[in-house]
mmCIF file of C-alpha atoms in Angstrom:
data_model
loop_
_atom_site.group_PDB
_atom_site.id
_atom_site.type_symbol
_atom_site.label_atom_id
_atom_site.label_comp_id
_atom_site.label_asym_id
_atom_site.label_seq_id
_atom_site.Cartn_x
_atom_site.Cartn_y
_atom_site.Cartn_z
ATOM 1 C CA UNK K 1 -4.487 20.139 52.945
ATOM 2 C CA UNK K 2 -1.750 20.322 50.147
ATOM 3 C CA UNK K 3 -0.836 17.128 50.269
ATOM 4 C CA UNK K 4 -4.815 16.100 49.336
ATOM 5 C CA UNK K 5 -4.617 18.146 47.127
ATOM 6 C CA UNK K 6 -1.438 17.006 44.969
ATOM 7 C CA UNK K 7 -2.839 13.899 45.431
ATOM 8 C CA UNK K 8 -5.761 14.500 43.757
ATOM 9 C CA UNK K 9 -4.526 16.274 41.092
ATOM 10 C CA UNK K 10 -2.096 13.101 40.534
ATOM 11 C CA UNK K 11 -5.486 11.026 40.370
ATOM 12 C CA UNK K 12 -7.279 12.701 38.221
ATOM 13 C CA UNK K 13 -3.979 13.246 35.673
ATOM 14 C CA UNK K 14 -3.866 9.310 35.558
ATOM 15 C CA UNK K 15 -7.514 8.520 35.552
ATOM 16 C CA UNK K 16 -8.224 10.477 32.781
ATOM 17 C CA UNK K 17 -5.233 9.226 30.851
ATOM 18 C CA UNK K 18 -5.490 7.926 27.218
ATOM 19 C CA UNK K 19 -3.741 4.601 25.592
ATOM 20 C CA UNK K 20 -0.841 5.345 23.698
ATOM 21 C CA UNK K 21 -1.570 5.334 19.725
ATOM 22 C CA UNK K 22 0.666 5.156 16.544
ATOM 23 C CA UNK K 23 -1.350 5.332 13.056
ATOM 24 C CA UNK K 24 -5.007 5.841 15.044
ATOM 25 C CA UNK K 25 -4.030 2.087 16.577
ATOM 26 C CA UNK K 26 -3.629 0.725 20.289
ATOM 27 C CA UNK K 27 0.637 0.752 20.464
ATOM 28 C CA UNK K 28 2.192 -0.288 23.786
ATOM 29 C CA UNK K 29 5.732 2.045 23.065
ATOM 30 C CA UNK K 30 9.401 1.403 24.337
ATOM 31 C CA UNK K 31 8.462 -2.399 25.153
ATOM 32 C CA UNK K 32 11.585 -4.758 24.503
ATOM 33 C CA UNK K 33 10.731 -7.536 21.753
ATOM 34 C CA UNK K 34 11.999 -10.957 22.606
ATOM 35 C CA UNK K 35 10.982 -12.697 19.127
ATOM 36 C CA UNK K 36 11.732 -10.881 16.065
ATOM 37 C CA UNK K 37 11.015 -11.862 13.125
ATOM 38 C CA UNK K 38 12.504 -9.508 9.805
ATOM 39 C CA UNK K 39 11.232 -10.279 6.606
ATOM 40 C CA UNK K 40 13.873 -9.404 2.986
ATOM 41 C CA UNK K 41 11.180 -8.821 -0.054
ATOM 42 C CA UNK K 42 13.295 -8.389 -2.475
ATOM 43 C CA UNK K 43 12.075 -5.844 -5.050
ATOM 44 C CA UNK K 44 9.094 -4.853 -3.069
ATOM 45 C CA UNK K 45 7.086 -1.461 -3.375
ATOM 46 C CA UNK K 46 4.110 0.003 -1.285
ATOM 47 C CA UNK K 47 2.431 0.334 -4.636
ATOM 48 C CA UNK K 48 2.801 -3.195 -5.393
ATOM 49 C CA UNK K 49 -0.041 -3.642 -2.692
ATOM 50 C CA UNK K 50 -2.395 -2.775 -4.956
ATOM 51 C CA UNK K 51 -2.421 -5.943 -6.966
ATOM 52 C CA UNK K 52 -3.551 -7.597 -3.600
ATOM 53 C CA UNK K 53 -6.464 -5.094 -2.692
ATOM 54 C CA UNK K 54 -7.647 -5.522 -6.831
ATOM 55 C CA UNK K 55 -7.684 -8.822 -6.858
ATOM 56 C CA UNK K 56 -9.356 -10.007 -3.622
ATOM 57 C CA UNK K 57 -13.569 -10.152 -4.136
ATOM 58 C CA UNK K 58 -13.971 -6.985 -1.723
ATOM 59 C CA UNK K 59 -11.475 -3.961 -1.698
ATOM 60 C CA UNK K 60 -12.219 -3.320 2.052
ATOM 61 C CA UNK K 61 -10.704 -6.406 3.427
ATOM 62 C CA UNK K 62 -7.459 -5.169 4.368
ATOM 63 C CA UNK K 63 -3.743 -7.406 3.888
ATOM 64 C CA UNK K 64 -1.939 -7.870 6.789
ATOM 65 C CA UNK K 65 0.293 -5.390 5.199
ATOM 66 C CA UNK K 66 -1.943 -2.557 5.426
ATOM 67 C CA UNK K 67 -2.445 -3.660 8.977
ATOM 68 C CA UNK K 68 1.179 -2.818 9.759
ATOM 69 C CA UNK K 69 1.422 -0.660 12.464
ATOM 70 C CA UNK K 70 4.574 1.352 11.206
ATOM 71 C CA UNK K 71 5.595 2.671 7.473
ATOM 72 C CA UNK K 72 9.179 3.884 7.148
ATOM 73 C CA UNK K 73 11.429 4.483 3.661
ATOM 74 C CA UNK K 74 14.714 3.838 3.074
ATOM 75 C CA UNK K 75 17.277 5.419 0.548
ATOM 76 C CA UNK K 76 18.738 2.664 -1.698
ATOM 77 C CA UNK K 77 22.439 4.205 -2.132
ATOM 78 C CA UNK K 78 25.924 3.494 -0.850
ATOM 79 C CA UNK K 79 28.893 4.192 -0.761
ATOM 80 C CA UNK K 80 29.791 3.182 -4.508
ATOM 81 C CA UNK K 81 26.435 3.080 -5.943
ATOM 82 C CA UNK K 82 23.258 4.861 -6.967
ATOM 83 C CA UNK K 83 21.057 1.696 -7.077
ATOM 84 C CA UNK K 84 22.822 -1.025 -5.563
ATOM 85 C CA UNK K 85 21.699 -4.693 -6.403
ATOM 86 C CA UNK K 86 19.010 -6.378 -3.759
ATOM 87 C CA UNK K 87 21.804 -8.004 -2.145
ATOM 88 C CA UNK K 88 24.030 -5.497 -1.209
ATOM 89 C CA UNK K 89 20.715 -3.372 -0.267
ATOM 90 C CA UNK K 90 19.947 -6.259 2.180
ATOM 91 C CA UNK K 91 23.673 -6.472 3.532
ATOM 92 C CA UNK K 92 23.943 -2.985 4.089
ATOM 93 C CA UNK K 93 20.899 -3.757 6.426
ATOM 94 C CA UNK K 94 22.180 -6.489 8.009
ATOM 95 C CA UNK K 95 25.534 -5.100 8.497
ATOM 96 C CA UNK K 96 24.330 -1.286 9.207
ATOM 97 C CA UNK K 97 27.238 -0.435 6.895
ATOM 98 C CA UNK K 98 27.513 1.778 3.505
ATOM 99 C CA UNK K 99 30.955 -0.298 2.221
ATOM 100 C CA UNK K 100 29.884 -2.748 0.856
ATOM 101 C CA UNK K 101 31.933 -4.579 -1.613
ATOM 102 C CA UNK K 102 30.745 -7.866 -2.755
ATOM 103 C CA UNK K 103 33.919 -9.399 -1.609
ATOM 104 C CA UNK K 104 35.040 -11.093 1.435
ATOM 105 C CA UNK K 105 35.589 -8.170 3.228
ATOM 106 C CA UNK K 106 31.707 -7.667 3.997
ATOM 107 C CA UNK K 107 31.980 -10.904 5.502
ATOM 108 C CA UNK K 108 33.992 -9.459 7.978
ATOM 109 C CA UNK K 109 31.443 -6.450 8.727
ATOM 110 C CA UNK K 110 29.280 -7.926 12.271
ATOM 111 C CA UNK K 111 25.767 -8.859 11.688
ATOM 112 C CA UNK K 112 22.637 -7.997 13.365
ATOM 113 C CA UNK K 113 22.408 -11.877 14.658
ATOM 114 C CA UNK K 114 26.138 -11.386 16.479
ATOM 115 C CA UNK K 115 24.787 -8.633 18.374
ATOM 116 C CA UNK K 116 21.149 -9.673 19.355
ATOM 117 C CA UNK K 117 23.128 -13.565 20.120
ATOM 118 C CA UNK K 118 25.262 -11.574 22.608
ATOM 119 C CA UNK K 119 21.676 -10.615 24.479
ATOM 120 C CA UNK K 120 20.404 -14.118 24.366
ATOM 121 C CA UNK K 121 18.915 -14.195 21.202
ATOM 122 C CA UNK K 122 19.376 -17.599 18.989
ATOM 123 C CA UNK K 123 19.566 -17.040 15.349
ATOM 124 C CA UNK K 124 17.490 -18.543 12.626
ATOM 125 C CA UNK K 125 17.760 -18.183 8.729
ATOM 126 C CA UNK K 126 15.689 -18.956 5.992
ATOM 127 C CA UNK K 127 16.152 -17.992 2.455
ATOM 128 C CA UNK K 128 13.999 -18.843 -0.486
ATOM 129 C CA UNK K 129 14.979 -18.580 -4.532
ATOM 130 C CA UNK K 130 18.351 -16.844 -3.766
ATOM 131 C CA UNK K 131 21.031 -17.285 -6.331
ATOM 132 C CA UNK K 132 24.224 -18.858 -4.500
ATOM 133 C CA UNK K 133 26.355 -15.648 -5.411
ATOM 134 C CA UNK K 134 23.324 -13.798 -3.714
ATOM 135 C CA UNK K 135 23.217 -16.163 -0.908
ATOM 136 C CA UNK K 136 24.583 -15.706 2.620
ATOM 137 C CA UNK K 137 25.837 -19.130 2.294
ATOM 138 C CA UNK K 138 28.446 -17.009 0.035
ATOM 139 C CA UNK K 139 30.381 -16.211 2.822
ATOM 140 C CA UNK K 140 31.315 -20.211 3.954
ATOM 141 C CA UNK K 141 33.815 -19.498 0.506
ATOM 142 C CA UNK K 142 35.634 -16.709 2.466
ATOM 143 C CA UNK K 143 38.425 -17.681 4.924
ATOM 144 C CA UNK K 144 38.893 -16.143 8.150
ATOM 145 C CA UNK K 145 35.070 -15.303 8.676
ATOM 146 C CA UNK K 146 32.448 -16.163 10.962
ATOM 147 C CA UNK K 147 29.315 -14.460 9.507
ATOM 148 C CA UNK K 148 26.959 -17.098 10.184
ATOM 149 C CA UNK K 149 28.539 -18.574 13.233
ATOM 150 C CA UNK K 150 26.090 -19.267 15.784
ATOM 151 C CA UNK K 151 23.198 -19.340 13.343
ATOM 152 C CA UNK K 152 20.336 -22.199 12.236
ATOM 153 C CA UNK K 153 20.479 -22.222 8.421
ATOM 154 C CA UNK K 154 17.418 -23.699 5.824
ATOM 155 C CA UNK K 155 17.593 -22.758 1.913
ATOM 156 C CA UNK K 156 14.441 -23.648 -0.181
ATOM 157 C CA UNK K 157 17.147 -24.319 -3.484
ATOM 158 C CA UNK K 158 19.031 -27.232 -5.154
ATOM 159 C CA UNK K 159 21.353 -28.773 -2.966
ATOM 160 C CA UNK K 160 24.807 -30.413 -3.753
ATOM 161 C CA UNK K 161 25.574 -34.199 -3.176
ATOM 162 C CA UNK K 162 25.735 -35.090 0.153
ATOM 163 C CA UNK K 163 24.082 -31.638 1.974
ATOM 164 C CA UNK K 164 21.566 -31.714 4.716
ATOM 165 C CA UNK K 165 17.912 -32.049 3.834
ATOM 166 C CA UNK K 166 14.508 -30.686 5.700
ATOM 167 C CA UNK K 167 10.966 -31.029 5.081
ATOM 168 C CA UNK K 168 8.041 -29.259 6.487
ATOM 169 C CA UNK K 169 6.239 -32.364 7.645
ATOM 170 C CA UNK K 170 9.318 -34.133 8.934
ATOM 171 C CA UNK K 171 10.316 -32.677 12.482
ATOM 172 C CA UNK K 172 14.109 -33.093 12.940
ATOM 173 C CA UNK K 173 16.783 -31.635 15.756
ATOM 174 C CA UNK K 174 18.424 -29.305 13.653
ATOM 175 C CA UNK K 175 21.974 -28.351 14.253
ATOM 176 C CA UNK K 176 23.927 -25.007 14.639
ATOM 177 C CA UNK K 177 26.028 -24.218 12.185
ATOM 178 C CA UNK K 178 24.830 -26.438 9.605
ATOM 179 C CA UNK K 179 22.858 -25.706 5.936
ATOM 180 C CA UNK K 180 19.840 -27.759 5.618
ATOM 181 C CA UNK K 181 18.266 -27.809 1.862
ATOM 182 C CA UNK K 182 14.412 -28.324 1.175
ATOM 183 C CA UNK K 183 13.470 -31.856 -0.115
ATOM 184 C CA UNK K 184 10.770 -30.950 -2.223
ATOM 185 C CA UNK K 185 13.373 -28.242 -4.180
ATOM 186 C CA UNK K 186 15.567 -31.134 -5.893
ATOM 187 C CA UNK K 187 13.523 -31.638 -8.724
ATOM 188 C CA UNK K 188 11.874 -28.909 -10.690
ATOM 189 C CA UNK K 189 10.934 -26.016 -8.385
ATOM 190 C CA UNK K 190 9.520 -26.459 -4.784
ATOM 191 C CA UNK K 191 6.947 -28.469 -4.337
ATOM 192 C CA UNK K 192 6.372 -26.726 -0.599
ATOM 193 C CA UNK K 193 5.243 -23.062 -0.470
ATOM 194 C CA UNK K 194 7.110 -20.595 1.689
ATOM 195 C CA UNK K 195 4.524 -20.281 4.370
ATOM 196 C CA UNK K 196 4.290 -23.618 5.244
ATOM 197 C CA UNK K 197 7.972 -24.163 5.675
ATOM 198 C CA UNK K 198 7.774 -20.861 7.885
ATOM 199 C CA UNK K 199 5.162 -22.218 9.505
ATOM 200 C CA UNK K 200 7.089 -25.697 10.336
ATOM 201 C CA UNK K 201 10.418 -24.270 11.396
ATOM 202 C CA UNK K 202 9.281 -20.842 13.454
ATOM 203 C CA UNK K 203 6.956 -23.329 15.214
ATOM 204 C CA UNK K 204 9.595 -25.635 16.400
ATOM 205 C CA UNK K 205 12.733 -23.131 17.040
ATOM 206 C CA UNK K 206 10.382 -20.547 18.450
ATOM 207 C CA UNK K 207 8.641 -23.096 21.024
ATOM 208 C CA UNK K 208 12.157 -24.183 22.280
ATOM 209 C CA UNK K 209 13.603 -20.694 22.476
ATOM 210 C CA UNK K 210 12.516 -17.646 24.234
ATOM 211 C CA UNK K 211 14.360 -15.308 22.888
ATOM 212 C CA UNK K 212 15.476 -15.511 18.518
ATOM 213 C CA UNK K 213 15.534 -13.787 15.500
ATOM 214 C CA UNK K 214 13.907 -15.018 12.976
ATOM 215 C CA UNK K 215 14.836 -14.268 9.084
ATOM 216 C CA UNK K 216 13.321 -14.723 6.179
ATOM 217 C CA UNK K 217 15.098 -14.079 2.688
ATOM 218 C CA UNK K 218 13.099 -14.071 -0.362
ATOM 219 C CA UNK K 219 13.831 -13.295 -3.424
ATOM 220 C CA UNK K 220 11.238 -15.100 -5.519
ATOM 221 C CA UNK K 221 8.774 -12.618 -5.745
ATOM 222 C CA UNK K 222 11.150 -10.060 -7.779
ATOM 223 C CA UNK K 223 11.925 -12.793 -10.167
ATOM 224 C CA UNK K 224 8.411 -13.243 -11.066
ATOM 225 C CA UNK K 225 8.098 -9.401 -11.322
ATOM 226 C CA UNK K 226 11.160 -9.656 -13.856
ATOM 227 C CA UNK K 227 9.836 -12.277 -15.843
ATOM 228 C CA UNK K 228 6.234 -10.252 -15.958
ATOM 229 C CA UNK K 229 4.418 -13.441 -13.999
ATOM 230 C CA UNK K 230 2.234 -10.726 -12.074
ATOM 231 C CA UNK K 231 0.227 -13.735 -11.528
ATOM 232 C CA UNK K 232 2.847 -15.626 -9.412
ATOM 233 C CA UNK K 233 4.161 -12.557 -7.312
ATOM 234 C CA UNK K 234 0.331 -11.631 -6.562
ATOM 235 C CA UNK K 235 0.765 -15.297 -4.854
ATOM 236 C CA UNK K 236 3.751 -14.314 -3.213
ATOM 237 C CA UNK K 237 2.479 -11.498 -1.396
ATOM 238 C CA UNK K 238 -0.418 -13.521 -0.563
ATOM 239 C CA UNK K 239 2.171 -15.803 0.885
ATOM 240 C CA UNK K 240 4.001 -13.410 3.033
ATOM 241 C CA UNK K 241 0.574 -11.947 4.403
ATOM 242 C CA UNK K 242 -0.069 -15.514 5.537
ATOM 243 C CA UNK K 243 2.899 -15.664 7.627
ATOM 244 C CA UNK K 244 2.502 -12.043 8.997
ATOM 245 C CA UNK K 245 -0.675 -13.388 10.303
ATOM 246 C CA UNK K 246 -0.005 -16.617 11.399
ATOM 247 C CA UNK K 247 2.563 -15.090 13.579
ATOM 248 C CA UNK K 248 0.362 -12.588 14.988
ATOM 249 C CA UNK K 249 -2.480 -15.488 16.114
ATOM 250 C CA UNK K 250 0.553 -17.929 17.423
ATOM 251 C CA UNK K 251 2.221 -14.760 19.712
ATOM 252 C CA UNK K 252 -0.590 -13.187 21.079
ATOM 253 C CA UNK K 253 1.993 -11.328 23.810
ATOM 254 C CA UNK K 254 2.973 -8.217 23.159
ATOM 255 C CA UNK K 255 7.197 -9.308 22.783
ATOM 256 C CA UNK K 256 6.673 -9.893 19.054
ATOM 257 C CA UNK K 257 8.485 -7.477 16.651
ATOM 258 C CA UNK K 258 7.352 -8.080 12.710
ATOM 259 C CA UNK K 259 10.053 -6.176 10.282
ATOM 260 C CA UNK K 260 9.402 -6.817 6.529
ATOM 261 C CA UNK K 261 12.042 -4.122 4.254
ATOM 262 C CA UNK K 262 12.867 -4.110 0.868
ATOM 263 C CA UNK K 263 15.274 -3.912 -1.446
ATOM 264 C CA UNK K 264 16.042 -3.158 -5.511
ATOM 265 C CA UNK K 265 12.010 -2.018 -5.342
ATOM 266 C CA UNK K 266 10.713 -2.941 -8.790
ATOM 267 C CA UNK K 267 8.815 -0.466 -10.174
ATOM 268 C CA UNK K 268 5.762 -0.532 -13.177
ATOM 269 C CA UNK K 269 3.075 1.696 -14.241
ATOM 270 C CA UNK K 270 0.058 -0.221 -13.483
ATOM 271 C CA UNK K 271 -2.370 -0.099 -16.725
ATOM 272 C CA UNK K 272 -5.813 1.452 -17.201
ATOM 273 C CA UNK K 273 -9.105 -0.456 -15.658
ATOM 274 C CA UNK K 274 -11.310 -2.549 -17.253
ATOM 275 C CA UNK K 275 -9.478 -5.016 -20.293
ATOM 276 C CA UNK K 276 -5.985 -3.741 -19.855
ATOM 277 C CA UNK K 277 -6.315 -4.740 -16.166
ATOM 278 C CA UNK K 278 -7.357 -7.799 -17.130
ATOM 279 C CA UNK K 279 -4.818 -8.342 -19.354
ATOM 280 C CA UNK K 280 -2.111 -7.276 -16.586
ATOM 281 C CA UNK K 281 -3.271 -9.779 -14.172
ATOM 282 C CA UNK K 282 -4.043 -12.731 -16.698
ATOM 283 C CA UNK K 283 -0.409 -12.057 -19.122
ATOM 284 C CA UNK K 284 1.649 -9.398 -17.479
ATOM 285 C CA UNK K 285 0.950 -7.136 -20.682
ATOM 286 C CA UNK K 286 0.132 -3.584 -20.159
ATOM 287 C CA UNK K 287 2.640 -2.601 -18.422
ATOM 288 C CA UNK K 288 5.069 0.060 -18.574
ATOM 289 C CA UNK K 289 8.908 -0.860 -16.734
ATOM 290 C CA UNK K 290 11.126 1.604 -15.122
ATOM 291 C CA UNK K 291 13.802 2.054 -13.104
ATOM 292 C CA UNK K 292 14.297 0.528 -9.889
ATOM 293 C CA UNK K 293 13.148 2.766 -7.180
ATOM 294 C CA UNK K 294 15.514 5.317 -5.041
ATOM 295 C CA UNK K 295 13.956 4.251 -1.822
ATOM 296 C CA UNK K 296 11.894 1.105 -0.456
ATOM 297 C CA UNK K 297 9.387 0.511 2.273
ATOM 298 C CA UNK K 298 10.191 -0.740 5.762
ATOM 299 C CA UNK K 299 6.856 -1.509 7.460
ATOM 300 C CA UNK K 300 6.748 -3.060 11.094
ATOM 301 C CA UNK K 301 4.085 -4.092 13.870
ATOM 302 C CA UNK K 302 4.552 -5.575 17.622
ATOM 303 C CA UNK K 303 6.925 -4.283 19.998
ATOM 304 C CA UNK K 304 9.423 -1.598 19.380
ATOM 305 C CA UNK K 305 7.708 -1.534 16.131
ATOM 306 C CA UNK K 306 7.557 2.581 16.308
ATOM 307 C CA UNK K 307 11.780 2.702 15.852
ATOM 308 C CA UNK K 308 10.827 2.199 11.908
ATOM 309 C CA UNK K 309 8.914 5.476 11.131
ATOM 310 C CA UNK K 310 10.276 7.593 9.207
ATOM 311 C CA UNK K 311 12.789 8.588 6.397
ATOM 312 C CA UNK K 312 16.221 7.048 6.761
ATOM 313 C CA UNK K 313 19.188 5.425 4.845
ATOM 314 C CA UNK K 314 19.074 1.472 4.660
ATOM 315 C CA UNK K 315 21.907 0.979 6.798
ATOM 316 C CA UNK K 316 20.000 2.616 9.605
ATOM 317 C CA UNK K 317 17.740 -0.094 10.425
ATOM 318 C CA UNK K 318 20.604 -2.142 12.127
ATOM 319 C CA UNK K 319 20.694 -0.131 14.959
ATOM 320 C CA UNK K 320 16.819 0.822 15.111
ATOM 321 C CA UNK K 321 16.282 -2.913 16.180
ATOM 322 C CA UNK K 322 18.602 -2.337 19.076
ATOM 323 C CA UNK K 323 18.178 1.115 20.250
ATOM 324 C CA UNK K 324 16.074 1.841 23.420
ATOM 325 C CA UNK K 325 15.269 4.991 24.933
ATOM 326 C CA UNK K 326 17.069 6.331 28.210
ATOM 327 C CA UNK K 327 14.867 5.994 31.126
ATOM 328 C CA UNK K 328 14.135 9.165 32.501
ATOM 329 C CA UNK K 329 13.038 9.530 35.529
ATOM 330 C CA UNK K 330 11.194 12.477 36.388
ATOM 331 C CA UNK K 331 10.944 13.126 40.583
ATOM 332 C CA UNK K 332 7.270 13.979 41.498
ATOM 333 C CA UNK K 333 7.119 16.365 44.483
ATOM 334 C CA UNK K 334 7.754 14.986 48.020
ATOM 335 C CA UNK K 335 4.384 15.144 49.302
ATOM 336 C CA UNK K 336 5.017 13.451 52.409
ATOM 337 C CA UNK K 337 8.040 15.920 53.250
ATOM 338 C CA UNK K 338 6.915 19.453 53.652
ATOM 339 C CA UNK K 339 10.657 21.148 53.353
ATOM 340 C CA UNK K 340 9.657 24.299 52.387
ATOM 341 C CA UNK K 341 8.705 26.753 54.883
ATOM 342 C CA UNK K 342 5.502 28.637 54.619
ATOM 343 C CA UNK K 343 5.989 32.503 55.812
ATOM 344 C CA UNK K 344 2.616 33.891 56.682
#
């Protein structure tokens, strides 16, 4: 009779059960991601969103940004700084360290791609309107490191004489180790937008491997914030949300991980409606500038995405896309051993 009865309770527990939320959505927690892909916008801001939602014909069609299933902030300080510079923001995250130097040395610091490449994980990098002082390519000028060892490299910028080219529409066996440059960015600008050269290259390394991080550097969209083209980095972020949801129609499994963070977050005072929005969207005027902000945004969907939440210093999201929780396992009675004795 007891046994029935613990095993009806156990029925009913798990029969009226519940799926597992995060944000009001459908989140399947603690699974393992075996494609990641981490998105650097430099000098983004959760308020910049609002020059997507203003500008599309219906404020309740949501950006794959607001779709995110995770929101997390980071502190932008190290150890030598207040407001470090988007690059040393976004090596701090790669490196999970607060030294950093702008020298060789941080070259020497290990990098999220060594660790994940120890698990399996092959390494892909693609970096778009990054100055070559800003560039991880900096490091190739640094004896006695191997930062980018192991790693599949693309760079949508001028190339030198002689350096490997790519194009979107051109499918190539691309080699480790190697920097490939973007054909269409030798003459004025880049004739190829971001998303389709994501598009090309994630389709063809992420069909031959199972397991890879994927990164995306940009740091185009600050420039145009800089240079008060609000019209260009309104097509950036359009950009970006392209990719987010190309990615989520191509891996419809539930091993994707989506990471986009920040770094240097621009910030503005948006202008009053009616003209002076206008006038913001058409010239840029209107606008009041500030001070970069003292944190920026982390937001992340797919699996292990709920390791973002939350308030934390930059360096911290190195190890929150390794960390797993202990498995605890919890013994249920023994209800086919009675070893207690019942005294009547």
């Amino acid at each position: 009779m007891r046994k029935n009865l613990i095993l009806l309770s156990l029925f009913l527990l798990t029969g009226c059960s519940e799926f597992a939320t995060i944000g009001v959505k459908k989140h399947q927690f603690n699974a393992v991601p075996r494609k990641i892909v981490w998105i650097q916008l430099a000098g983004f801001s959760i308020e910049h969103l609002a020059m997507l939602r203003f500008s599309r014909v219906s404020s309740k069609k949501l950006s794959s940004f607001e779709k995110m299933t995770c929101m997390g902030s980071m502190w932008n300080y190290d150890l030598y700084n207040l407001r470090p510079d988007d690059e040393s923001n976004f090596l701090s995250q790669i490196t999970g360290k607060q030294n950093i130097k702008k020298t060789c040395e941080d070259y020497k610091l290990t990098p999220l791609w060594r660790r994940l490449s120890n698990l399996g994980y092959k390494v892909g990098i693609l970096e778009n309107n990054v100055k070559e002082e800003n560039s991880l390519t900096d490091s190739l000028k640094c004896e006695e490191t191997n930062f980018l060892n192991g790693s599949f490299y693309w760079k949508m910028s001028k190339a030198e004489k002689g350096s490997d080219q790519f194009h979107y529409l051109k499918k190539k066996e691309y080699e480790v180790n190697k920097v490939y440059y973007d054909l269409s960015c030798q003459n004025r600008g880049c004739e190829t937008s971001l998303s389709n050269n994501f598009k090309s290259l994630y389709t063809q390394f992420s069909d031959r491997e199972p397991s890879l991080l994927f990164l995306l550097r940009d740091f185009s969209y600050k420039e145009s914030l800089k240079e008060g083209n609000f019209k260009e980095a309104i097509e950036i972020l359009n950009e970006v949300s392209t990719i987010i949801d190309y990615l989520e129609k191509k891996e419809t499994n539930e091993n994707l991980l989506i990471v986009l963070s920040s770094a240097e977050p621009f910030s503005f005072e948006y202008p009053k409606s009616g003209k002076d929005w206008e006038s913001f969207e058409r010239s840029g005027k209107k606008v009041i500038y500030r001070q970069s902000l003292l944190s920026s945004p982390v937001l992340a969907t797919g699996a292990g995405a709920e390791n973002f939440c939350g308030i934390y210093e930059q360096w911290e999201i190195h190890p929150r896309f390794l960390w797993r929780p202990k498995k605890i396992i919890v013994p249920l009675l023994d209800i086919f051993e009675e070893k207690t004795e019942i005294k009547r």
